[in-house]
PDB file of C-alpha atoms in Angstrom:
ATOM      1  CA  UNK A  18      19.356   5.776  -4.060  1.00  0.00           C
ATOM      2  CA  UNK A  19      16.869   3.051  -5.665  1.00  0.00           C
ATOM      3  CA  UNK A  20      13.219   3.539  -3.853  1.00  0.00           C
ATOM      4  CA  UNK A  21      13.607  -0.227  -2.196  1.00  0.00           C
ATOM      5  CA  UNK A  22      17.178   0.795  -0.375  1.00  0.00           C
ATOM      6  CA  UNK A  23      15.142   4.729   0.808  1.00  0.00           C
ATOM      7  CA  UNK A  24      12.959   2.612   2.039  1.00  0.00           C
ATOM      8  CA  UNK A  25      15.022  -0.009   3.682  1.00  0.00           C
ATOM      9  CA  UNK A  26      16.669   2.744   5.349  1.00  0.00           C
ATOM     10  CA  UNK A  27      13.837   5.116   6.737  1.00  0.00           C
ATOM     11  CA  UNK A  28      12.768   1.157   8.413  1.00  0.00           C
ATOM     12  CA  UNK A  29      16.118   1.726  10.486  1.00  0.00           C
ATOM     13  CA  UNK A  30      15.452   5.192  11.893  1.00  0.00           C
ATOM     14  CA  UNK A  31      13.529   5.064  15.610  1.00  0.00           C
ATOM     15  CA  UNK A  32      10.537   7.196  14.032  1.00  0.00           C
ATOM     16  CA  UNK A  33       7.741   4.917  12.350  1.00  0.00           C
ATOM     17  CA  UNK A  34       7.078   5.241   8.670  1.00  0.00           C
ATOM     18  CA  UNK A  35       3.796   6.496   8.347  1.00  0.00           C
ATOM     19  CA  UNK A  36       2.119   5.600   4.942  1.00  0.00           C
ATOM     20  CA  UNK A  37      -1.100   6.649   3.445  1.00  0.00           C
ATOM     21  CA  UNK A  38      -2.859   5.014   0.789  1.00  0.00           C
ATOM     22  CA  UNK A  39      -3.088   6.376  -2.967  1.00  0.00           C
ATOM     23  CA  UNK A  40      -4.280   5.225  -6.024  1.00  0.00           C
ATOM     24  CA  UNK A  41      -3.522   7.311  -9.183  1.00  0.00           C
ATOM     25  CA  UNK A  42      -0.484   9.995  -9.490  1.00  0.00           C
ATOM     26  CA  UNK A  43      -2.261  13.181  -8.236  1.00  0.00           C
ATOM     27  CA  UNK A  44      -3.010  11.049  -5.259  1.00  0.00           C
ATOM     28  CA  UNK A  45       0.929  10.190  -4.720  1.00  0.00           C
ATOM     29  CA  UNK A  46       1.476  13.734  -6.035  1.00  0.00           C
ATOM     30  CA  UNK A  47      -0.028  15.319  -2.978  1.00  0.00           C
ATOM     31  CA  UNK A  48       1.143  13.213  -0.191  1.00  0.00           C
ATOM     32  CA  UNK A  49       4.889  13.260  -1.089  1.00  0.00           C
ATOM     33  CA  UNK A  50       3.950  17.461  -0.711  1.00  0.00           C
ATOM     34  CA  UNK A  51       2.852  16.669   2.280  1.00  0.00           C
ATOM     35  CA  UNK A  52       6.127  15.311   3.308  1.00  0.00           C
ATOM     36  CA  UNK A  53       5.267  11.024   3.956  1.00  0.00           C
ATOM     37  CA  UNK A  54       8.766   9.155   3.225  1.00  0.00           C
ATOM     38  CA  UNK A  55       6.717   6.189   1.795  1.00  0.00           C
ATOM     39  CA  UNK A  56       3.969   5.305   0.075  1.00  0.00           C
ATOM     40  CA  UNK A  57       1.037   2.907  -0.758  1.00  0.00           C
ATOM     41  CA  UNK A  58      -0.686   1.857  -3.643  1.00  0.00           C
ATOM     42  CA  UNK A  59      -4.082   0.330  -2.136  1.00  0.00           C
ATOM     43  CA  UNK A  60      -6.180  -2.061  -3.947  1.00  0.00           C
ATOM     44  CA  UNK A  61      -9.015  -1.412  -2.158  1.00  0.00           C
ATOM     45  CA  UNK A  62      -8.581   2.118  -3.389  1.00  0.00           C
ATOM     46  CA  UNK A  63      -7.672   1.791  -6.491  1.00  0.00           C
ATOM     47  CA  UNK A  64     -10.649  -0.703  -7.601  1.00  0.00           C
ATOM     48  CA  UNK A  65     -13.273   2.135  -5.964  1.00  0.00           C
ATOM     49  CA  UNK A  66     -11.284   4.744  -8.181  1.00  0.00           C
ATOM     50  CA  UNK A  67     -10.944   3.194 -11.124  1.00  0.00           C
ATOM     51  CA  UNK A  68     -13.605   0.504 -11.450  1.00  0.00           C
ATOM     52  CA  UNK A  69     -16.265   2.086  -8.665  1.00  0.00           C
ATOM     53  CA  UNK A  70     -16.404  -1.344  -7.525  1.00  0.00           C
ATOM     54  CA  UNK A  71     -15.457  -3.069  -4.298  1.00  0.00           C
ATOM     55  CA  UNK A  72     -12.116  -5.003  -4.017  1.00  0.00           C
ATOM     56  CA  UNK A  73     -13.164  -8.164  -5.372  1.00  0.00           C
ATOM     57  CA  UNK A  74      -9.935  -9.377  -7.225  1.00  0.00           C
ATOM     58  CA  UNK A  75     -11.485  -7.063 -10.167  1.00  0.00           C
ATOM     59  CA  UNK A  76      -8.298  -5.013 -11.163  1.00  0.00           C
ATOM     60  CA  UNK A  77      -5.601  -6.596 -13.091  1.00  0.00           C
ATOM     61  CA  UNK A  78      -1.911  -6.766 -12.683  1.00  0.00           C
ATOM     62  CA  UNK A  79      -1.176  -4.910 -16.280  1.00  0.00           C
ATOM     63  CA  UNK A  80      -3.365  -1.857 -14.771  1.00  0.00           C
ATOM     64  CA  UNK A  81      -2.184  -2.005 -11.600  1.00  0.00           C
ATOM     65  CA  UNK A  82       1.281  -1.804 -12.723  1.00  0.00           C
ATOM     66  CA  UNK A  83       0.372   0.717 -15.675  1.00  0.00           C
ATOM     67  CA  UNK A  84      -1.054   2.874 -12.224  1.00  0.00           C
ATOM     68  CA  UNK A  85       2.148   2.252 -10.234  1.00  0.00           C
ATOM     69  CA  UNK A  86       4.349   2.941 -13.347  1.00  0.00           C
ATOM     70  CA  UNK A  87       2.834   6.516 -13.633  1.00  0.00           C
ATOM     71  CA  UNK A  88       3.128   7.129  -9.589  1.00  0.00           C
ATOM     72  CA  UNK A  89       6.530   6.062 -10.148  1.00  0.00           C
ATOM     73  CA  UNK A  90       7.453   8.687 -13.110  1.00  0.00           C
ATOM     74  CA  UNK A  91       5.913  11.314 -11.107  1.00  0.00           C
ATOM     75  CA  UNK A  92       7.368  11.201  -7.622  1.00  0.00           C
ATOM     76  CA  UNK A  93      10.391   9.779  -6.230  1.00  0.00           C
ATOM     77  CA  UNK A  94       9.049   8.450  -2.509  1.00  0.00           C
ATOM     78  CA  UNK A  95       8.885   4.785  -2.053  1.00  0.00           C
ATOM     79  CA  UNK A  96       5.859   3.295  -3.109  1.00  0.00           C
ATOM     80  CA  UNK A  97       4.518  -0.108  -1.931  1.00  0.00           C
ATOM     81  CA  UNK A  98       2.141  -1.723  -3.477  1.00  0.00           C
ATOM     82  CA  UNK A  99      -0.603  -4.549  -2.488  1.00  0.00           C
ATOM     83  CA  UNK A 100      -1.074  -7.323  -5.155  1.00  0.00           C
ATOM     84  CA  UNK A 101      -3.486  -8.923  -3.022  1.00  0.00           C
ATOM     85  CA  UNK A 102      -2.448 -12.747  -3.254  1.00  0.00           C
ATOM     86  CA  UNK A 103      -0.311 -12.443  -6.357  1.00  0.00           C
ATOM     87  CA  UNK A 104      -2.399 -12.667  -9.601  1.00  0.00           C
ATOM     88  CA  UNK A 105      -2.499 -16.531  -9.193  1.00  0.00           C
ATOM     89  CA  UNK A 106      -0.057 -19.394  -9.210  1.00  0.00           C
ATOM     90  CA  UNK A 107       3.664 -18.469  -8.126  1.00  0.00           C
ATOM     91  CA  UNK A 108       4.201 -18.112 -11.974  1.00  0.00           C
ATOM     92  CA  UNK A 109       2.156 -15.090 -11.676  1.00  0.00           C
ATOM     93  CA  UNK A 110       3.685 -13.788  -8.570  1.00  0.00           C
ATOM     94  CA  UNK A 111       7.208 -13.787 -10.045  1.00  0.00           C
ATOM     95  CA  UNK A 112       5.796 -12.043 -12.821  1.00  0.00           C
ATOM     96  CA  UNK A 113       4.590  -9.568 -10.485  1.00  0.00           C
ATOM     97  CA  UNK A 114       7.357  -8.792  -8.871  1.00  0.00           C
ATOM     98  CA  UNK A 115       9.576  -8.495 -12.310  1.00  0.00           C
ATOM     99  CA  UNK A 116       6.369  -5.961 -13.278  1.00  0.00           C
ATOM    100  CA  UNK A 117       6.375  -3.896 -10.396  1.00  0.00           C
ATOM    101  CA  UNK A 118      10.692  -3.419  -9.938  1.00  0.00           C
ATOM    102  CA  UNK A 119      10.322  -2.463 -13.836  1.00  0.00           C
ATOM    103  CA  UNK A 120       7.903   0.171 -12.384  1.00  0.00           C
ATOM    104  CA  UNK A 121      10.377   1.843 -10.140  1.00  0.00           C
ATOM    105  CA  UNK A 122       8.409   0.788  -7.099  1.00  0.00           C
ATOM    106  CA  UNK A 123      10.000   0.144  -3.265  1.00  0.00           C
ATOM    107  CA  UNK A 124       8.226  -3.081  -2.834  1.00  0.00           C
ATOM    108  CA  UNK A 125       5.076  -5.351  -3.524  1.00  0.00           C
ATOM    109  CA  UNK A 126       2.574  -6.811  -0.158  1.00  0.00           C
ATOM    110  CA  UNK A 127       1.483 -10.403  -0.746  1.00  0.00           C
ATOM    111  CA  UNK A 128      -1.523 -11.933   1.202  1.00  0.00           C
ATOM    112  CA  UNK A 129      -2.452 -15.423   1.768  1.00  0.00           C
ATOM    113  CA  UNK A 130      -6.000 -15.062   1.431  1.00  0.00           C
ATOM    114  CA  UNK A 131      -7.720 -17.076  -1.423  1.00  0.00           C
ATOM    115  CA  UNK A 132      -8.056 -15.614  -5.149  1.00  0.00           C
ATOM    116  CA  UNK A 133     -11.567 -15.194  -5.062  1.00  0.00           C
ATOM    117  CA  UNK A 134     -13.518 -15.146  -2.004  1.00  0.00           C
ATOM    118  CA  UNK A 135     -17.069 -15.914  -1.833  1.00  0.00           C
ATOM    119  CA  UNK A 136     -19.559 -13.362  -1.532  1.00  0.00           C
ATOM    120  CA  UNK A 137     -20.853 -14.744   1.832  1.00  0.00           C
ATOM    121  CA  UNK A 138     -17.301 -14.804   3.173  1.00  0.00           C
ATOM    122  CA  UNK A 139     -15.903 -11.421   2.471  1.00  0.00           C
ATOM    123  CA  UNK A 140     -15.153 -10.738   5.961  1.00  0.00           C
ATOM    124  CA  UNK A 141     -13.924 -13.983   7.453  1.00  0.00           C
ATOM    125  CA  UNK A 142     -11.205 -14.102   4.391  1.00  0.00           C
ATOM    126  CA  UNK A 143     -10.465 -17.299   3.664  1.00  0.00           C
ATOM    127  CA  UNK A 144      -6.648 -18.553   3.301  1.00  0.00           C
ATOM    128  CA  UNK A 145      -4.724 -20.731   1.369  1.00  0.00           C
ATOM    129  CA  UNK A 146      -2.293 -23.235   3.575  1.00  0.00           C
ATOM    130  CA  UNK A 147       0.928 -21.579   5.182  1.00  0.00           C
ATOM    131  CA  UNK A 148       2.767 -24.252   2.926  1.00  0.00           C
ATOM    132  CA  UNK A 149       1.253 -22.322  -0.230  1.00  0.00           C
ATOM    133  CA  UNK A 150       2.015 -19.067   1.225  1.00  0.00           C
ATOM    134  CA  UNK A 151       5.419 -20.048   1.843  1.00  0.00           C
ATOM    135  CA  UNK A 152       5.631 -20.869  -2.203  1.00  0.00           C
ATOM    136  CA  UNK A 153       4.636 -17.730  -2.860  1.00  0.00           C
ATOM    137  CA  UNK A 154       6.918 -15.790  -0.012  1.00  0.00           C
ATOM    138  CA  UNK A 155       9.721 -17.614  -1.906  1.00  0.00           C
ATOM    139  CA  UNK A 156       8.849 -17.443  -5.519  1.00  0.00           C
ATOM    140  CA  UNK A 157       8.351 -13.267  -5.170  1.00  0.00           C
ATOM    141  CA  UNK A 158      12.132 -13.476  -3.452  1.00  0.00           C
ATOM    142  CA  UNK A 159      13.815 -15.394  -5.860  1.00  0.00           C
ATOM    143  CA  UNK A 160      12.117 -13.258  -8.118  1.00  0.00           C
ATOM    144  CA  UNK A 161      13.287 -10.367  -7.700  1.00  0.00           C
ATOM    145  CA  UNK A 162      16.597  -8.867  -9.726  1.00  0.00           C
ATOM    146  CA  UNK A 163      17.558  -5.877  -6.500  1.00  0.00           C
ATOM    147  CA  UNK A 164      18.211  -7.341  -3.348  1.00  0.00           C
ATOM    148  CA  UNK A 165      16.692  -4.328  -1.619  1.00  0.00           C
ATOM    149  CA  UNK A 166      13.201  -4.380  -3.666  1.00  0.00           C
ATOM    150  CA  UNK A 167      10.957  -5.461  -0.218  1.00  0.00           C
ATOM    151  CA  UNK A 168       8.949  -8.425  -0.287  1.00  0.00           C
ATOM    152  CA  UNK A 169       6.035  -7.831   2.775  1.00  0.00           C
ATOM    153  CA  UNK A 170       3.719 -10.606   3.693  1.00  0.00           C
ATOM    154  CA  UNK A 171       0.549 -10.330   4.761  1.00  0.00           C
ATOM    155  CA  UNK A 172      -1.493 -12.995   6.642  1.00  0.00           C
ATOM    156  CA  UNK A 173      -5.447 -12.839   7.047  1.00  0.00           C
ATOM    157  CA  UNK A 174      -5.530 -16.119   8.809  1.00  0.00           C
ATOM    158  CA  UNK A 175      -7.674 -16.322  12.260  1.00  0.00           C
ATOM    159  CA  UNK A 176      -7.475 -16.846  14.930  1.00  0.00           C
ATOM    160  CA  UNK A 177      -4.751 -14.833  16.232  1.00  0.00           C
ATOM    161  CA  UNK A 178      -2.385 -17.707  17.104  1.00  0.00           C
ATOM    162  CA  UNK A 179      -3.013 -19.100  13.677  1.00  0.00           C
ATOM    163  CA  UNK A 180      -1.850 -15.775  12.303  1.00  0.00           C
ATOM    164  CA  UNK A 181       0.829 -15.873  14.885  1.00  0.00           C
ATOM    165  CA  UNK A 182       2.152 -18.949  13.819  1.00  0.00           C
ATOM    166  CA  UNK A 183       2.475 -17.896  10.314  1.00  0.00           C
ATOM    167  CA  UNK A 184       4.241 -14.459  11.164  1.00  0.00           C
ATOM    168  CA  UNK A 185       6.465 -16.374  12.760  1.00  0.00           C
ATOM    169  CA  UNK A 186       6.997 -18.936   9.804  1.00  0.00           C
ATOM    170  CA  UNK A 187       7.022 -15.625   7.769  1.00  0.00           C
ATOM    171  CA  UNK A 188      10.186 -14.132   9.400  1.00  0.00           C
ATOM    172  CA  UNK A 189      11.857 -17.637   9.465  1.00  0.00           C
ATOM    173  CA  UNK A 190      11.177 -17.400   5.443  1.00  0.00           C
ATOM    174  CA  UNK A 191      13.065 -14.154   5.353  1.00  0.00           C
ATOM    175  CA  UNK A 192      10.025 -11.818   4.799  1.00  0.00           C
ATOM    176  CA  UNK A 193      11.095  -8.475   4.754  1.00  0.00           C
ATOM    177  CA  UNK A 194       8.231  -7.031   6.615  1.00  0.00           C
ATOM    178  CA  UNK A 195       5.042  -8.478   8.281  1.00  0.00           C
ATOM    179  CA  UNK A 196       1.733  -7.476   8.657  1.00  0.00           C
ATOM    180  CA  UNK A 197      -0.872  -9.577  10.378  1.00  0.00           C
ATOM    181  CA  UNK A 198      -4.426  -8.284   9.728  1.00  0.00           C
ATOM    182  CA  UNK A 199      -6.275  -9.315  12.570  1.00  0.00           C
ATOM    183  CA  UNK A 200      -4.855  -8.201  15.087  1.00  0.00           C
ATOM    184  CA  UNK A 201      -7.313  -6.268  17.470  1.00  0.00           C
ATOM    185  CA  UNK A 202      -6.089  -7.113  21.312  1.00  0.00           C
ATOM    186  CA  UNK A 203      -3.044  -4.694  22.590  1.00  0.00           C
ATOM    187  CA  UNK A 204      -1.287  -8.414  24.482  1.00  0.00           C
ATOM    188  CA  UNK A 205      -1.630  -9.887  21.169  1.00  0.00           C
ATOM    189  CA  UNK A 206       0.312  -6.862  19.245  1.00  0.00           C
ATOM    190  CA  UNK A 207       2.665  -6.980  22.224  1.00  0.00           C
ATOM    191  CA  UNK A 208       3.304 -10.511  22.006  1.00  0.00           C
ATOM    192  CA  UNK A 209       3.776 -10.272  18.158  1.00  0.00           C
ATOM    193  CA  UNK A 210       6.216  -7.173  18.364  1.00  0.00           C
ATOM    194  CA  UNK A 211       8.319  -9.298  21.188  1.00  0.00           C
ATOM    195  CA  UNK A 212       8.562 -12.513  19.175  1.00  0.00           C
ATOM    196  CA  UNK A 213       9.678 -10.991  16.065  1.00  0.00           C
ATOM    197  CA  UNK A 214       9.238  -7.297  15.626  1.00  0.00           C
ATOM    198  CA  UNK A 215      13.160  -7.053  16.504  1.00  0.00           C
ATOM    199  CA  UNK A 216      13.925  -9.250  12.921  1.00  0.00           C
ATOM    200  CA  UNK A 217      11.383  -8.079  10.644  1.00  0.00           C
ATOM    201  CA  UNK A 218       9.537  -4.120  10.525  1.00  0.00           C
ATOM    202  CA  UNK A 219       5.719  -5.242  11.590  1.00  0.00           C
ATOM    203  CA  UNK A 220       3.324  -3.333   9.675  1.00  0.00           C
ATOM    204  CA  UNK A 221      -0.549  -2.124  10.405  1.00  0.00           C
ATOM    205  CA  UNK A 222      -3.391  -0.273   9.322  1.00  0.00           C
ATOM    206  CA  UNK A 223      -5.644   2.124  10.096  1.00  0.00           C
ATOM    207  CA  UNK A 224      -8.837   1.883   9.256  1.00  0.00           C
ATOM    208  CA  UNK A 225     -11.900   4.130   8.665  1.00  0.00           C
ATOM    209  CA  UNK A 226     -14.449   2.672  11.208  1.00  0.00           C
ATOM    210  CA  UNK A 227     -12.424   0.384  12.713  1.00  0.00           C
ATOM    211  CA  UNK A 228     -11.521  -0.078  16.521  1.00  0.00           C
ATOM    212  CA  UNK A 229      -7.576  -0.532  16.184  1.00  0.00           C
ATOM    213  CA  UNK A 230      -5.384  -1.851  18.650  1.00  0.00           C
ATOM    214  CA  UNK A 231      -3.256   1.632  18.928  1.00  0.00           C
ATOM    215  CA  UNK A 232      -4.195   5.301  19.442  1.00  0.00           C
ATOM    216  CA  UNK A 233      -2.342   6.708  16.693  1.00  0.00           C
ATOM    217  CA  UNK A 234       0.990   6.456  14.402  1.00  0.00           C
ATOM    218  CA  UNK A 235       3.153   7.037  17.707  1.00  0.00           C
ATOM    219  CA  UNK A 236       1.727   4.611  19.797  1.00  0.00           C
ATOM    220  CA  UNK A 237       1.808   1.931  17.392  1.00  0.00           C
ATOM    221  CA  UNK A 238       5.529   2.834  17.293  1.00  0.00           C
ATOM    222  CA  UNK A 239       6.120   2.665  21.151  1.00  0.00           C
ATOM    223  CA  UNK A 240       4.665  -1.175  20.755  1.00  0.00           C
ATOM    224  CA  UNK A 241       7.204  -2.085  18.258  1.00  0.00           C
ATOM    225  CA  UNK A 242       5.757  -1.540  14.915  1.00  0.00           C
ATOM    226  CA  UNK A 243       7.710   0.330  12.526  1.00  0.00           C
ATOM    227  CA  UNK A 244       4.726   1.049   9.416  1.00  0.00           C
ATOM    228  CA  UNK A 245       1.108   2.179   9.875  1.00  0.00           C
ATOM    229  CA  UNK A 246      -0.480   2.389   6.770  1.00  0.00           C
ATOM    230  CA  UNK A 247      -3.766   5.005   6.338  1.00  0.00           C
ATOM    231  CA  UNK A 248      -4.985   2.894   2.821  1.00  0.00           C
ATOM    232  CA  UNK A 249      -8.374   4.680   2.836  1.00  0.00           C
ATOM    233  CA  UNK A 250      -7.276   7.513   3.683  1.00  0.00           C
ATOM    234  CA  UNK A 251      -6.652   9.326  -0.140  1.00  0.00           C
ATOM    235  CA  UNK A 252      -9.749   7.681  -1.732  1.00  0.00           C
ATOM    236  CA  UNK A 253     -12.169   8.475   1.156  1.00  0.00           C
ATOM    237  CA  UNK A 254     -11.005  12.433   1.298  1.00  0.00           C
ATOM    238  CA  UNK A 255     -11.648  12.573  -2.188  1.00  0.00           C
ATOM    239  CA  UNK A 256     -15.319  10.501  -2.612  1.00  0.00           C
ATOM    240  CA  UNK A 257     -16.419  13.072  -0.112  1.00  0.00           C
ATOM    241  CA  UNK A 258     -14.820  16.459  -1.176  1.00  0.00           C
ATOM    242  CA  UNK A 259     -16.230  14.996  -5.203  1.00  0.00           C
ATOM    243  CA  UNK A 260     -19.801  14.277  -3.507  1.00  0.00           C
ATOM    244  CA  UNK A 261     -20.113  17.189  -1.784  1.00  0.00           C
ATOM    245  CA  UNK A 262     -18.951  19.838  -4.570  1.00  0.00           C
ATOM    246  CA  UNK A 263     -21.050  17.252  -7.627  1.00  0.00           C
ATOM    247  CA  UNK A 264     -24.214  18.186  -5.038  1.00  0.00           C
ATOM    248  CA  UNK A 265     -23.818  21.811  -5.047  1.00  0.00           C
ATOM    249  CA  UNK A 266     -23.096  22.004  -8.449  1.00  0.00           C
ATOM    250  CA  UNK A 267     -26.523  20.188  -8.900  1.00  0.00           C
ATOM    251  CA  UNK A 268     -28.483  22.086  -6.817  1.00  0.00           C
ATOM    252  CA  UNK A 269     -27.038  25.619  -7.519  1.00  0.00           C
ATOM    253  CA  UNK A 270     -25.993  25.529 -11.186  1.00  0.00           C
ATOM    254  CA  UNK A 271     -22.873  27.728 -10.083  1.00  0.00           C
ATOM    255  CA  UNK A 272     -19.382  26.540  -9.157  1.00  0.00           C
ATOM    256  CA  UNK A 273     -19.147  29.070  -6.561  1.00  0.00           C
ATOM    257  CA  UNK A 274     -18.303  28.185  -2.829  1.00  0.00           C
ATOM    258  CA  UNK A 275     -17.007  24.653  -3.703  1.00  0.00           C
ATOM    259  CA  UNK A 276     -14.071  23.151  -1.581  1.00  0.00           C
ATOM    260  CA  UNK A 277     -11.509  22.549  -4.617  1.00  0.00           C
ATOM    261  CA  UNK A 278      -8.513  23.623  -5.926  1.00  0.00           C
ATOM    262  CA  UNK A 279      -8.178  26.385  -8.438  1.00  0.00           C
ATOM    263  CA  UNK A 280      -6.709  26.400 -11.854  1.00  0.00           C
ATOM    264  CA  UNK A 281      -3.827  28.206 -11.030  1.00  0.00           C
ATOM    265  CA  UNK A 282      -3.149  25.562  -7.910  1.00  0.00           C
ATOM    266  CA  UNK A 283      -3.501  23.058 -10.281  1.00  0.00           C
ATOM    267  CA  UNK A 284      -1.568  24.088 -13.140  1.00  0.00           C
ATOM    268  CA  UNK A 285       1.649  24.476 -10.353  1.00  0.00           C
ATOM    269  CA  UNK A 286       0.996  21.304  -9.352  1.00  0.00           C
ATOM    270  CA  UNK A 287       0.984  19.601 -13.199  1.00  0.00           C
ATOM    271  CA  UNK A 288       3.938  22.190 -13.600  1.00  0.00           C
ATOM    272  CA  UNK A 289       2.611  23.462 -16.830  1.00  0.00           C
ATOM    273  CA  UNK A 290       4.871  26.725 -17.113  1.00  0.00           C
ATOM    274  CA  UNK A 291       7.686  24.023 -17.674  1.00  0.00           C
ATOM    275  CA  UNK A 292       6.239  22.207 -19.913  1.00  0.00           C
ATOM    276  CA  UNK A 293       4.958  25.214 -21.705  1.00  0.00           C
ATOM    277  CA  UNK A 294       8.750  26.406 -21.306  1.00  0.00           C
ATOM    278  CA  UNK A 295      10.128  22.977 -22.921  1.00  0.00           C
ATOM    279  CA  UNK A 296       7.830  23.312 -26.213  1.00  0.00           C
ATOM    280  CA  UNK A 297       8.978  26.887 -27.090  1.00  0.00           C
ATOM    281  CA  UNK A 298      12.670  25.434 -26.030  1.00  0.00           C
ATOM    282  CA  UNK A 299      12.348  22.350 -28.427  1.00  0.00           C
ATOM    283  CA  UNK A 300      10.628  24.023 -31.086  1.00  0.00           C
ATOM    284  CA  UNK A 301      11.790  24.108 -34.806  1.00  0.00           C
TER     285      UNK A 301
END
């Protein structure tokens, strides 16, 4: 079954699809272990893995799909992946899409926020018009060459009836799933999962250091919503499990006592007896 129609059909079950954020193949190695029926590619993440810098616009769509190609080749759960507002003009987010199916990926997240956003503005997020948005929404459908690959939007607009009022225009548009970011009131997730959480799975995230409407996963569900994502989830375990063990290492010269996986842990998880196997199989 193609990742976009797993997906599609995990959306229909009454349990909530609980999705935590990677950003190279270890990463999506180690969660589909730990049994998560989707996953997602984070930008966020992947620009502090791979560039160390903050999410800025700074990675590309040729490495984020050369990332999401690998994840892909390595594990079969659904991956999602945020292309932040599409790499551009609607040329750009068609080419996106075409990048990301070619990938083997579930589905692609497109926001409406601006393509660069000014330094003094990174938290306010500024958007592009709902008629723009709307472009994009049905560029990245038309797009797309499976009928099941899911197109999610994403709106950063405020306030919340702004947002609300392009959720709505969203699901009219035939968005596959929403997510609207600001959300922060309980009545104002209730009123979104009663207008149109019935038509279109409603998606949300947990933050690191952020109040969120919800307790957990399950009562996010019991409101209606049918993804939480956890996108700092991967990249935070591992800045702190690297810093920690990179300190030691400094202060004690040994490698003794460290929180890490062994060789022999990671050699299973690489599965290098098979690949060991295959070269003495194929050999001349």
């Amino acid at each position: 079954m193609k990742p976009g129609t797993r997906l599609r059909a995990a959306l229909l079950h009454p349990d909530i699809v609980v999705a935590p954020g990677v950003f190279d193949a270890m990463s999506a190695l180690l969660a589909t272990r730990a049994g998560f029926e989707a996953l997602f590619l984070s930008g966020s993440a992947v620009s502090y893995a791979q560039l160390a810098r903050p999410d800025l616009g700074l990675v590309t769509m040729d490495e984020l799909a050369t990332i999401a190609t690998h994840i892909c080749e390595r594990v079969d759960t659904p991956l999602m992946v945020d292309i932040d507002q599409g790499f551009g003009s609607v040329a750009n987010v068609q080419r996106a899409v075409h990048a990301f199916e070619r990938a083997g990926c579930a589905g692609v997240q497109i926001e409406d926020q601006i393509a660069v956003k000014p330094a003094a503005t990174l938290q306010a997020r500024p958007v592009v018009s709902l008629s723009d948005m709307l472009g994009k929404l049905r560029a990245a459908q038309d797009a797309r060459r499976d009928k099941d690959f899911l197109i999610s939007a994403r709106t950063d607009a405020q306030p919340f009836d702004e947002a609300f009022k392009r959720a709505v225009a969203f699901a009219e548009a035939g968005a596959d799933m929403i997510f609207v970011e600001c959300v922060r009131e309980r009545a104002d997730a209730e009123r979104l999962a009663k207008a149109i959480g019935a038509r279109v799975p409603l998606v949300s995230n947990f933050l690191e250091g952020r109040p969120h409407f919800a307790r957990d996963a399950a009562d996010l569900q019991a409101m209606g919503f049918h993804i939480a994502l956890y996108p700092g989830v991967g990249i935070g375990s591992a800045v702190a499990a690297m810093e920690s063990s990179f300190a030691k290492l400094a202060a004690n010269g040994s490698n003794a006592n460290l929180v890490r996986a062994d060789a022999a842990t990671i050699n299973q998880l690489v599965e290098t007896e098979r690949f060991v196997r295959d070269a003495t199989k194929y050999a001349g």
